[in-house]
Coordinates of C-alpha atoms in Angstrom, one line a residue:
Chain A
X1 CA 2.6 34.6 136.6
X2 CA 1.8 32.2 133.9
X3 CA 0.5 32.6 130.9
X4 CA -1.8 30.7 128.5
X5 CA -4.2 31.2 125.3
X6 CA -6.8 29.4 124.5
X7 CA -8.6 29.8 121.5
X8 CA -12.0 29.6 121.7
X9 CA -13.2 26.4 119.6
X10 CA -16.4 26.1 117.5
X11 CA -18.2 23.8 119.1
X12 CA -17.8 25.8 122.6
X13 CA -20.5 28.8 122.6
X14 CA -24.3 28.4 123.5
X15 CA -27.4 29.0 121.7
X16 CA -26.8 32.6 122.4
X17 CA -23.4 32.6 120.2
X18 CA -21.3 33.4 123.5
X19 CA -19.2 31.2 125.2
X20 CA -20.9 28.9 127.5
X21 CA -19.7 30.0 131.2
X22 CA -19.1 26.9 132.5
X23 CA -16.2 26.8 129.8
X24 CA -14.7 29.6 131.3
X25 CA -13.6 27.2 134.4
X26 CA -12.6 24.6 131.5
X27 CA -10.2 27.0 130.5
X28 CA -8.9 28.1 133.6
X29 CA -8.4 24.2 134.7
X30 CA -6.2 23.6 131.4
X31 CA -4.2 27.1 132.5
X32 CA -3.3 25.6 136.1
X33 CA -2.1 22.8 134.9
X34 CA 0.5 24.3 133.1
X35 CA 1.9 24.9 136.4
X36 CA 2.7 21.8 136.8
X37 CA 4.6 21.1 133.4
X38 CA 7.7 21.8 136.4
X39 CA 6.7 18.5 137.8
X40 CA 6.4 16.2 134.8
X41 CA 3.1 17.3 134.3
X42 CA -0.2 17.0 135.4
X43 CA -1.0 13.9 133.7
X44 CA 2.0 12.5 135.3
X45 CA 0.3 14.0 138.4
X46 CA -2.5 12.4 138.3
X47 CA -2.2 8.9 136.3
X48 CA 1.1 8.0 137.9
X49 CA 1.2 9.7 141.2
X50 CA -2.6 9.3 142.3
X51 CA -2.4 13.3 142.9
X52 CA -4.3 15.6 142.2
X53 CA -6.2 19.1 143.1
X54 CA -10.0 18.9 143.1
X55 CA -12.1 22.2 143.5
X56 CA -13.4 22.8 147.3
X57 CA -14.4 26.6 146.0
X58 CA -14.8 28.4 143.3
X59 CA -15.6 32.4 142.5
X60 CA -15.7 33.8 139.0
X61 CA -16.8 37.3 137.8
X62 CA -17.7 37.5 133.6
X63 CA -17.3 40.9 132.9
X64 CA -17.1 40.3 128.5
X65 CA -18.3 37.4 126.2
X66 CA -16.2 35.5 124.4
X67 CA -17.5 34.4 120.9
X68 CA -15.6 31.9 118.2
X69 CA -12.8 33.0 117.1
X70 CA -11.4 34.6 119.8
X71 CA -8.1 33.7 121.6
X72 CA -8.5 34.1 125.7
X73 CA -5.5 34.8 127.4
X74 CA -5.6 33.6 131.3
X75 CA -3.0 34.6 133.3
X76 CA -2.7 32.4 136.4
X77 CA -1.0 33.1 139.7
X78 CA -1.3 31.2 143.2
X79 CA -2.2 33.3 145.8
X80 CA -1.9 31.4 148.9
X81 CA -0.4 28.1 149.6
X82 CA -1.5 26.3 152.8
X83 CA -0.6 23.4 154.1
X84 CA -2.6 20.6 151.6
X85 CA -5.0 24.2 149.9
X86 CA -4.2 26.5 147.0
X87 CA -5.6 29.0 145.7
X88 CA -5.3 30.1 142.6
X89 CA -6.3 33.0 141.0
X90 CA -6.9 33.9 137.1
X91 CA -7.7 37.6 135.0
X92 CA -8.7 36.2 131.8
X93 CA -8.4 38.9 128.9
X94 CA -9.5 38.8 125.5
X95 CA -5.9 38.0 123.4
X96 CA -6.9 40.8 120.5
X97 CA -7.5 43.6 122.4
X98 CA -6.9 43.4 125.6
X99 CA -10.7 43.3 127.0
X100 CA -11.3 42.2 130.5
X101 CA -13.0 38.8 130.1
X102 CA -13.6 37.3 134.0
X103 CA -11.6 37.2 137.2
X104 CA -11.3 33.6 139.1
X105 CA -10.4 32.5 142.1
X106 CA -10.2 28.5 142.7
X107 CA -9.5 26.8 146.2
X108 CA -8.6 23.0 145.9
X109 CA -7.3 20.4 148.1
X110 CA -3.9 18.5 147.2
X111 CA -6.0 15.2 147.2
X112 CA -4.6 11.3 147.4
X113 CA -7.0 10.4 144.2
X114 CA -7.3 7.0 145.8
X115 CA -8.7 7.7 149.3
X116 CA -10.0 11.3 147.8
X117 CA -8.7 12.9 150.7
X118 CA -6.4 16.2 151.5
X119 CA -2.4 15.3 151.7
X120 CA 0.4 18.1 152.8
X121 CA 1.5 19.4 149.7
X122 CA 4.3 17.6 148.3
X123 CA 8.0 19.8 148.7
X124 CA 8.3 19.3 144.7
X125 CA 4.6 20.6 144.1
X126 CA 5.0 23.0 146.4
X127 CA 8.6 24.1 144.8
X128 CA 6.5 24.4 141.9
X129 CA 4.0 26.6 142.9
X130 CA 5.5 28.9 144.9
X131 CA 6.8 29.8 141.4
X132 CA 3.8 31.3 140.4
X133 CA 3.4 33.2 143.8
X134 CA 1.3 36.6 143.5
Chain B
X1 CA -38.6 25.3 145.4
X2 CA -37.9 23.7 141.8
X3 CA -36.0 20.5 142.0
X4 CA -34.3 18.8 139.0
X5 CA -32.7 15.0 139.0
X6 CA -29.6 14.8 136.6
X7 CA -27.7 11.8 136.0
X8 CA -24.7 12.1 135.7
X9 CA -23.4 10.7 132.1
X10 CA -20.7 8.4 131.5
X11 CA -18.0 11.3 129.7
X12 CA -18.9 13.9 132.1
X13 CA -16.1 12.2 134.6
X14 CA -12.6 13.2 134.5
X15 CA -9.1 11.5 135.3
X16 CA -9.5 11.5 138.4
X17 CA -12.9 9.8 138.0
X18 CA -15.1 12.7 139.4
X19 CA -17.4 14.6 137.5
X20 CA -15.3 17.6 136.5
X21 CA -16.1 20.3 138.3
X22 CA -17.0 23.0 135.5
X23 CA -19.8 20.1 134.4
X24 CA -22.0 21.2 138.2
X25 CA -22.2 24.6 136.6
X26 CA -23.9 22.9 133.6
X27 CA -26.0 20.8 135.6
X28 CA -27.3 24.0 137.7
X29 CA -27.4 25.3 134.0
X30 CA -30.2 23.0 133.3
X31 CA -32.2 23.0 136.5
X32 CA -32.7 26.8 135.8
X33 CA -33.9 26.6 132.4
X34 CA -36.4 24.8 134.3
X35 CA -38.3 28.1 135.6
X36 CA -39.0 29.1 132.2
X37 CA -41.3 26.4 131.3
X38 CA -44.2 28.7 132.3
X39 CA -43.0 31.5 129.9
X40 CA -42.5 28.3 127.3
X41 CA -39.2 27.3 127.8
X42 CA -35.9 28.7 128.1
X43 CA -35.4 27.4 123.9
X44 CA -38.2 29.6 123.0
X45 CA -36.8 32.5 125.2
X46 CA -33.6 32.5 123.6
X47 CA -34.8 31.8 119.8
X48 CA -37.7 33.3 119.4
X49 CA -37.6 36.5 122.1
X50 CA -33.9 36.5 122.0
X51 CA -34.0 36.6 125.4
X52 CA -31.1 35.0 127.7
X53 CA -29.7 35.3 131.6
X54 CA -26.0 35.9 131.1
X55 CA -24.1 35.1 134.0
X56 CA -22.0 38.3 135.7
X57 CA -21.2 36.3 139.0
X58 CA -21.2 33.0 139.8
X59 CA -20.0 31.0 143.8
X60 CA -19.7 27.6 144.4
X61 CA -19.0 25.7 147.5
X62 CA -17.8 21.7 147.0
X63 CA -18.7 19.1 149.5
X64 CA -18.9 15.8 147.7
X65 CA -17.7 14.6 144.3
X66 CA -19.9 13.3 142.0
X67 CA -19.3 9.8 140.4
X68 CA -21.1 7.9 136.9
X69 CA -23.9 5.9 137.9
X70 CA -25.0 9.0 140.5
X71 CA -27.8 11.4 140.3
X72 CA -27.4 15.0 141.4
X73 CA -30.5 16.5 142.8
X74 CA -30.3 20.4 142.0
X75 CA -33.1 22.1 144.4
X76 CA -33.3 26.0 143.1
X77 CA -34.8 29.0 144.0
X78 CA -34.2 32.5 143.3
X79 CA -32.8 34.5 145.8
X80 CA -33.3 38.0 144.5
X81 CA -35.1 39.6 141.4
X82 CA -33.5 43.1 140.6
X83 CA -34.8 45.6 138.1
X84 CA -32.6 43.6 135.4
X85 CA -30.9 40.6 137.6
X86 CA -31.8 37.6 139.0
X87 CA -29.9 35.3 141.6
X88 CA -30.2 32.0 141.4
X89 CA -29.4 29.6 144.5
X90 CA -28.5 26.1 144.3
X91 CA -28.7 23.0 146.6
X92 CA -27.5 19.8 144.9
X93 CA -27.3 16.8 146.4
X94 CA -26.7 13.5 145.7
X95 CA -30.3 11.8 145.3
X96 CA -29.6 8.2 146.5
X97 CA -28.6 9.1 150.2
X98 CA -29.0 12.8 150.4
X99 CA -25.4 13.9 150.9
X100 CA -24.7 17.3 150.1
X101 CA -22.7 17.8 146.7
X102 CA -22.7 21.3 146.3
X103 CA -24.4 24.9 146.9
X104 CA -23.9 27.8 144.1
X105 CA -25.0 31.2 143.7
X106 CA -25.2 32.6 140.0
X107 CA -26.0 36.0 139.5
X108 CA -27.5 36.6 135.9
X109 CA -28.5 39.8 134.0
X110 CA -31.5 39.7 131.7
X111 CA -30.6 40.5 128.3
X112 CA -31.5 41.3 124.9
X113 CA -29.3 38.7 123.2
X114 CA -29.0 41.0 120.3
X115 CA -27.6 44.1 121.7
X116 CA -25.8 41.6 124.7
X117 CA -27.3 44.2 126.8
X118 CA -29.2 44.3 130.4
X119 CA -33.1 45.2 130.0
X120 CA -35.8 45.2 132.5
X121 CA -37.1 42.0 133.0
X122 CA -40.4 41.4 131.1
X123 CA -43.6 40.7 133.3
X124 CA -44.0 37.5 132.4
X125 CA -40.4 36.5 133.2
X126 CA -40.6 38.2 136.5
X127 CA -44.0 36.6 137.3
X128 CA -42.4 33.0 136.6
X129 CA -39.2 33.6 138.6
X130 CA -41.2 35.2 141.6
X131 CA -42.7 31.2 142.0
X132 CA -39.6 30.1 142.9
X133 CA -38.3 32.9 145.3
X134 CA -36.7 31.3 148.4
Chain C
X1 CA -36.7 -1.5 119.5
X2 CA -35.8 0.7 122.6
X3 CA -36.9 4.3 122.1
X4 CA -34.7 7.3 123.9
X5 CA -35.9 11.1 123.5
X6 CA -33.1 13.5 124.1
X7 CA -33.9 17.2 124.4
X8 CA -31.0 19.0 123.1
X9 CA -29.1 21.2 125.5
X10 CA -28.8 25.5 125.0
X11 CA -24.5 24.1 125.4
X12 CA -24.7 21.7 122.2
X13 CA -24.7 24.0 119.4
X14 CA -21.9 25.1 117.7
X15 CA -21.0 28.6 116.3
X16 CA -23.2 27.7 112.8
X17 CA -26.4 27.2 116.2
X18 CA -26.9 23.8 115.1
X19 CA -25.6 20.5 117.1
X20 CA -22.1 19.6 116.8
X21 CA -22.2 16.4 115.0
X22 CA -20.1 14.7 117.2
X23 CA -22.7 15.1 120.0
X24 CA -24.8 12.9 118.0
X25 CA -22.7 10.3 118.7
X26 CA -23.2 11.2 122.5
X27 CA -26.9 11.2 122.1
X28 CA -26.5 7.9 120.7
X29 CA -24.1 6.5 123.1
X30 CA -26.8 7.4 125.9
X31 CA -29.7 5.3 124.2
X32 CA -27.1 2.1 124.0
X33 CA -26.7 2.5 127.9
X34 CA -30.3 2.4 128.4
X35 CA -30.3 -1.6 126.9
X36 CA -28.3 -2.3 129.7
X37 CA -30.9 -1.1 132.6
X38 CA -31.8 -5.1 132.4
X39 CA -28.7 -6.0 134.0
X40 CA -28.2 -3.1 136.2
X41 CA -27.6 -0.4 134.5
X42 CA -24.5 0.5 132.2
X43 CA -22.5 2.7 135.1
X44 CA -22.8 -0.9 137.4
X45 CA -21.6 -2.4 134.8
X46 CA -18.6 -0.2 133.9
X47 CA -18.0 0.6 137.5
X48 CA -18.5 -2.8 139.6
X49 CA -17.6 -5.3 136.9
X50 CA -15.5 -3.4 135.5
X51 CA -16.9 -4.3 131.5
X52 CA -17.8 -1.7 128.8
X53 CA -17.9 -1.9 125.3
X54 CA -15.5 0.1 123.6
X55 CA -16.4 1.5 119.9
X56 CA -14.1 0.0 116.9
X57 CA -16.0 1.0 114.3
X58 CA -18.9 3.6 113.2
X59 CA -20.5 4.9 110.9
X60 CA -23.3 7.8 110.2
X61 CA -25.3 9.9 107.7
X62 CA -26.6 13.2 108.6
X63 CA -30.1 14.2 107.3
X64 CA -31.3 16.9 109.1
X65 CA -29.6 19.3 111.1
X66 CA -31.2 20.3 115.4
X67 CA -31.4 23.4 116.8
X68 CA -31.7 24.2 121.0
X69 CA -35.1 23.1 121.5
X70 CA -35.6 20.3 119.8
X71 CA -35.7 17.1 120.7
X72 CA -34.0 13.5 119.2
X73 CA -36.0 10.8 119.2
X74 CA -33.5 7.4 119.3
X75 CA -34.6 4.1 118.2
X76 CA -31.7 1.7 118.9
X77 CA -31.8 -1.7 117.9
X78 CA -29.3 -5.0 118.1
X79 CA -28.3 -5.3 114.7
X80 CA -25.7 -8.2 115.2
X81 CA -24.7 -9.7 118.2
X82 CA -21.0 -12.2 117.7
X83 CA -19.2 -13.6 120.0
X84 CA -18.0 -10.6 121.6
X85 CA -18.9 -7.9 118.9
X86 CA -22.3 -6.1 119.3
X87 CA -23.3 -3.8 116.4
X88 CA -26.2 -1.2 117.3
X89 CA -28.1 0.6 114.8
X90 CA -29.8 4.2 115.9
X91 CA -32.5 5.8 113.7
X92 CA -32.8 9.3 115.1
X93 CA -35.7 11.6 113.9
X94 CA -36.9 15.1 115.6
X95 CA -39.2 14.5 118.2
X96 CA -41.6 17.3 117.4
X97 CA -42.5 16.3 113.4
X98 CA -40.5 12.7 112.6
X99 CA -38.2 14.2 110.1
X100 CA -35.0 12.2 109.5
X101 CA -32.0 13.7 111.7
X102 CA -29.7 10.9 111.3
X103 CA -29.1 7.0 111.1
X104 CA -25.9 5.7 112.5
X105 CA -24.1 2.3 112.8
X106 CA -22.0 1.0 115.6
X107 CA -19.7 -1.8 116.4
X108 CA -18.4 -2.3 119.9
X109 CA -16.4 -5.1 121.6
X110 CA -17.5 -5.9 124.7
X111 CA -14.6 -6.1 126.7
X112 CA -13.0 -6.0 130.4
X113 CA -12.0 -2.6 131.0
X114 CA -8.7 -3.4 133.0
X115 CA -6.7 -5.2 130.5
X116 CA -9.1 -3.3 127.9
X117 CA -9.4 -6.6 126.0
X118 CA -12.4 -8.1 124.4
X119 CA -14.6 -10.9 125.8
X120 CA -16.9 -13.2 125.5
X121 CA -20.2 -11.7 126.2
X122 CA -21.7 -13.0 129.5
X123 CA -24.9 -14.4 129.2
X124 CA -27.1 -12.4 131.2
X125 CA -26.1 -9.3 129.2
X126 CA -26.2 -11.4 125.5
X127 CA -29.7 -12.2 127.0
X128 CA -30.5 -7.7 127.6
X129 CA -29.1 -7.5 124.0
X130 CA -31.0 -9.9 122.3
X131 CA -34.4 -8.3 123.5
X132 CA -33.5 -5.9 121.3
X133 CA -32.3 -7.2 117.9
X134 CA -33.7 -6.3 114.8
Chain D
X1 CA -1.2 16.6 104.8
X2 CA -2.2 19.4 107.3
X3 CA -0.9 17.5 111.0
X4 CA -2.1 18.9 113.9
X5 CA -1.1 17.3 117.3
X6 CA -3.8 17.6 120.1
X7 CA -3.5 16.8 123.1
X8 CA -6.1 14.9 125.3
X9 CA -7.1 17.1 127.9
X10 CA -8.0 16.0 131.6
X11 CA -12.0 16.1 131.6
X12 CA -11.9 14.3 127.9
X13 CA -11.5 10.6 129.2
X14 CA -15.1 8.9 130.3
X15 CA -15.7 6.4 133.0
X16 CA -13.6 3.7 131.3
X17 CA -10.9 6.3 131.6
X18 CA -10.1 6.0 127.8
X19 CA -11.3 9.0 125.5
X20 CA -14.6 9.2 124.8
X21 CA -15.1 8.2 121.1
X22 CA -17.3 10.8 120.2
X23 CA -14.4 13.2 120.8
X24 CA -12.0 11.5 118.4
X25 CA -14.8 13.4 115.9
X26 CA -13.8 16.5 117.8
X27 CA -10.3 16.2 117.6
X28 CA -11.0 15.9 114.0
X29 CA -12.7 19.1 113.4
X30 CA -10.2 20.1 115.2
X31 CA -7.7 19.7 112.6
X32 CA -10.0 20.4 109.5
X33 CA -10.3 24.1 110.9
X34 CA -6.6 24.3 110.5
X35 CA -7.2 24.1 106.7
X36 CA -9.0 27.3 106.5
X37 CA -6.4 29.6 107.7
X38 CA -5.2 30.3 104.3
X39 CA -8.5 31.9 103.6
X40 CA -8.7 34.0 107.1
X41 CA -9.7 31.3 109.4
X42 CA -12.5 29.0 110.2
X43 CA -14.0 31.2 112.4
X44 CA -13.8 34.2 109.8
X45 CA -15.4 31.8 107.3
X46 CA -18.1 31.1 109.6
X47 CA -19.0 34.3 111.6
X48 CA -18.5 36.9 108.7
X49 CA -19.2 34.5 105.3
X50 CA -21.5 32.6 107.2
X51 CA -20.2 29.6 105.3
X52 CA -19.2 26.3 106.7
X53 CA -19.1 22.6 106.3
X54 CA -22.0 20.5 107.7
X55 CA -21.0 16.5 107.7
X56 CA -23.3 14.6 105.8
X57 CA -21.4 11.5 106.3
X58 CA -18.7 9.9 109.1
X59 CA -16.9 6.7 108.9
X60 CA -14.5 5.8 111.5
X61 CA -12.1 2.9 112.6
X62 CA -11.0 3.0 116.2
X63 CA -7.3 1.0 116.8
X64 CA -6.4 2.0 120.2
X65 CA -7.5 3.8 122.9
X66 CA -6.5 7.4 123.9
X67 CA -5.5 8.6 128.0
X68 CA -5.0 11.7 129.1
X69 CA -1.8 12.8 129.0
X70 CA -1.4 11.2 124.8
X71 CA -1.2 13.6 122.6
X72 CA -3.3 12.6 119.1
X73 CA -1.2 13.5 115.9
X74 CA -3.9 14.1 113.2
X75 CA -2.9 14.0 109.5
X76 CA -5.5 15.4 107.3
X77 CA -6.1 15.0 103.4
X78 CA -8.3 16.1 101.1
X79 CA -9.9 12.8 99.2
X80 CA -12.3 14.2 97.3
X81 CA -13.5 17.4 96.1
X82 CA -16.9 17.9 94.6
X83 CA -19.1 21.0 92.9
X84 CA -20.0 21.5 96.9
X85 CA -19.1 18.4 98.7
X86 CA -15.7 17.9 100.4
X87 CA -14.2 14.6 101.7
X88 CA -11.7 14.9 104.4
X89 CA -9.4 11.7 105.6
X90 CA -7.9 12.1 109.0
X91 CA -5.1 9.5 109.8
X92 CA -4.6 9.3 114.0
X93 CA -2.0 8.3 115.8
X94 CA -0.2 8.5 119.3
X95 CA 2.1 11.1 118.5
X96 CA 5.0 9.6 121.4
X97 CA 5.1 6.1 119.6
X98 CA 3.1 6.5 116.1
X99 CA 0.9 3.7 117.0
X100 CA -2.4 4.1 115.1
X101 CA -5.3 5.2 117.2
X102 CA -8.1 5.7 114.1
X103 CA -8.6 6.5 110.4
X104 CA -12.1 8.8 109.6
X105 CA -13.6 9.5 106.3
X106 CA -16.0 13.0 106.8
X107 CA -17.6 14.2 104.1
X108 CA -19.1 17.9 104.4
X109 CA -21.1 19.9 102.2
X110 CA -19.8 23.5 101.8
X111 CA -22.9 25.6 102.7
X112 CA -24.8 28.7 103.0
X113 CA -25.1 28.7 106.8
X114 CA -27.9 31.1 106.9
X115 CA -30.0 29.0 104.0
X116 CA -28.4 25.4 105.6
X117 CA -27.9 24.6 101.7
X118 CA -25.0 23.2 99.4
X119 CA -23.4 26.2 97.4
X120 CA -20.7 26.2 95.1
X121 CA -17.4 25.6 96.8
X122 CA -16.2 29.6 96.6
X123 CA -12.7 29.6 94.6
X124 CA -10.4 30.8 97.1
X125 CA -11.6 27.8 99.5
X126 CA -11.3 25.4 96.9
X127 CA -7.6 26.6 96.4
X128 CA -7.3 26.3 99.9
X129 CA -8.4 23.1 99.6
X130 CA -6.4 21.8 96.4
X131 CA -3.5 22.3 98.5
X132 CA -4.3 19.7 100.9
X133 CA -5.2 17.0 97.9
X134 CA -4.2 13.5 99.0

C-alpha cells in the first residue's frame, strides 16, 4: 500500500465551503502516480514514453467533507492487474483524525498516448505495480 | 430530459492532451445546476436557502476522450427522488458527431448546508426535479 | 470592443467564498479566445496550426470581489498590436449592477507552439485583431 | 526568503502543453500560505480569524514556460509592508536548472473576511511577516 497526503488547498472547496467532489479524483490521480516514481516517474511516463493510464471506470463513495485546512491521506493499492487494465483502489481518510473520507475504485487502460489505444502492460510497469498489490 | 452544451476550455486538458477525467464530473456538475433554474438557480439555493446536493455516490463509465476545440453534450435526468436523495443520470456525448463520451450516475443527498445534514427535500425542489425524471 | 459574460461557477470560490483571483485571469483568457472565432476559432488554431500566444507579461487591479452567482461581464479590446506582440486590455464589471470587478493588462507573443518561439503574426489573424483595437 | 518548490502536476498544462499562466498565480499563493504558519496556518487565519489577504494588485513577467514533470522553486519576500497592505515578491524558477520562469509583485490587503475591509495588519502577523522582509 502506498501512501500520500494531500493537503487540501484554499482555492479547492465550493460555494458550500466543502471540498468540490470532483477534487477528490484529483487527489486520487496525484496518489497513483506515485506508484510510478519506481519507473522514473509518471512524467517520464507520459512525456517521454507516450504512456499512459486513462480512466475507462470510475466508482467513488464520499462518506465525510473535507474543508481547508485539512490534510487527506489516500492510501492506494492495485487490485487487479490484467493484461493492458488496472485497477486501482483508494480509502481516503481525513490525516487529523482518522475520519473515513471516500472509497475509490479506478479502471484504466495502459494506453499508447499517440494512437490512444490499450497496450499489454509493460514488464517494468507491471514490476511496479504488482508492488502495490492488495 | 435537460440537455446542456459545454465547451471544453483550453486548461481543462491534461498531458496526455485529453480533458482530465475528474473535469467530466464538473461538466455533469453544471448540467445539474441546470434543474434548479425553476427554483431560481442552484446560486440562490446555496446562498440564500443554504441549500446544496452533496454527492454520497457517484459511477462513471468512459467511452471517448474529450479534446479542446470539442463540445460535450450532457443530456440529464433524474433517475430517482428519495425522501432526502436524488440520482442524477448522465449521457454526454460529443455534440459535433454524436459519439458517446461518457454515462455517470451521481447519487446526492439534499442538505442543510449549515448542519451538512440530509433533510427532506422541499416541495418546490422536488416539483423541479420530478420535470426531469427519466 | 468584444463583450464576454461569464457566470461564475459554484467550484471558483475559495475558502474566504469569493473567486480565486487567479481565475480572473482564466475568465479573461476565455474572452481573448473569442477574438479569434474570425479565423476559426482559438482551439483550430492551437490544435491545427499549431500557433497560440503565450502570456509574457500581465498585469491587474482588483476592484470588487464575485461571489457564486454572479456574473463577469468582459470587454476586451486590442490595445497594441507589434510585430508579433499583442497586448489585450479587459475591463470586467458584474453583470448584474456594472460595478468595477477588475481591469487587467496582457501581453502575449504570438508564437508557433512546437519550437514555442515567437512569430510574425499572419495576416488573416493581425486582420481578427485589429477589428478590435482600442 | 520563504522557498517553496511545487511541482507541476499532470492536469496543470493547457492545450499548448505548457502550464497555464493563470496557475503560475496559483503556485504563488501557494507559497505565500507558507508564511503564515508561524501564526497557526493560513487556513487557521482564514477559517477561525476569518482574516485573509485579498490581491488588489498583480504584476507578472513570464520567462519560460513550465511542463509537467518541472518542479517551480518559488522564493518569496516581503517588499512592502503597509498599516493594512502587504506586498509580496515571488522569484520562479525551474528548480532542476535555476533557469528563471517568472518574477510577480502581489499586493494584498489584510482584511476582515466577514466585512471584506482593510483592518490593521494584527501584530503577531506582522511579525510573521517582518521575518520575511526583503
Amino acid at each position: 500500500v502506498h501512501v500520500y497526503d494531500r493537503p487540501v488547498r484554499f482555492e479547492e472547496v465550493d460555494a458550500a465551503q466543502i471540498v468540490f467532489f470532483p477534487r477528490f479524483l484529483s487527489y486520487c490521480h496525484e496518489a497513483m502516480e506515485g506508484l510510478f516514481d519506481a519507473v522514473g516517474g509518471y512524467a517520464h511516463l507520459v512525456r517521454i514514453r507516450k504512456i499512459g493510464v486513462p480512466a475507462v471506470h470510475v466508482e467513488c463513495d464520499f462518506k465525510s467533507p473535507l474543508r481547508y485546512g485539512d490534510v487527506a491521506r489516500i492510501a492506494t493499492t492495485v487490485e487487479k492487474l490484467g493484461r493492458s487494465s488496472v485497477t486501482f483502489r483508494y480509502a481516503m481518510t481525513r490525516a487529523a483524525d482518522g475520519v473515513d473520507v471516500a472509497t475509490i475504485g479506478h479502471v484504466c487502460v495502459v494506453s499508447d498516448l499517440v494512437a490512444l489505444k490499450g497496450i499489454p502492460i509493460p514488464d517494468d510497469v507491471r514490476a511496479a505495480l504488482e508492488k502495490h498489490r492488495s
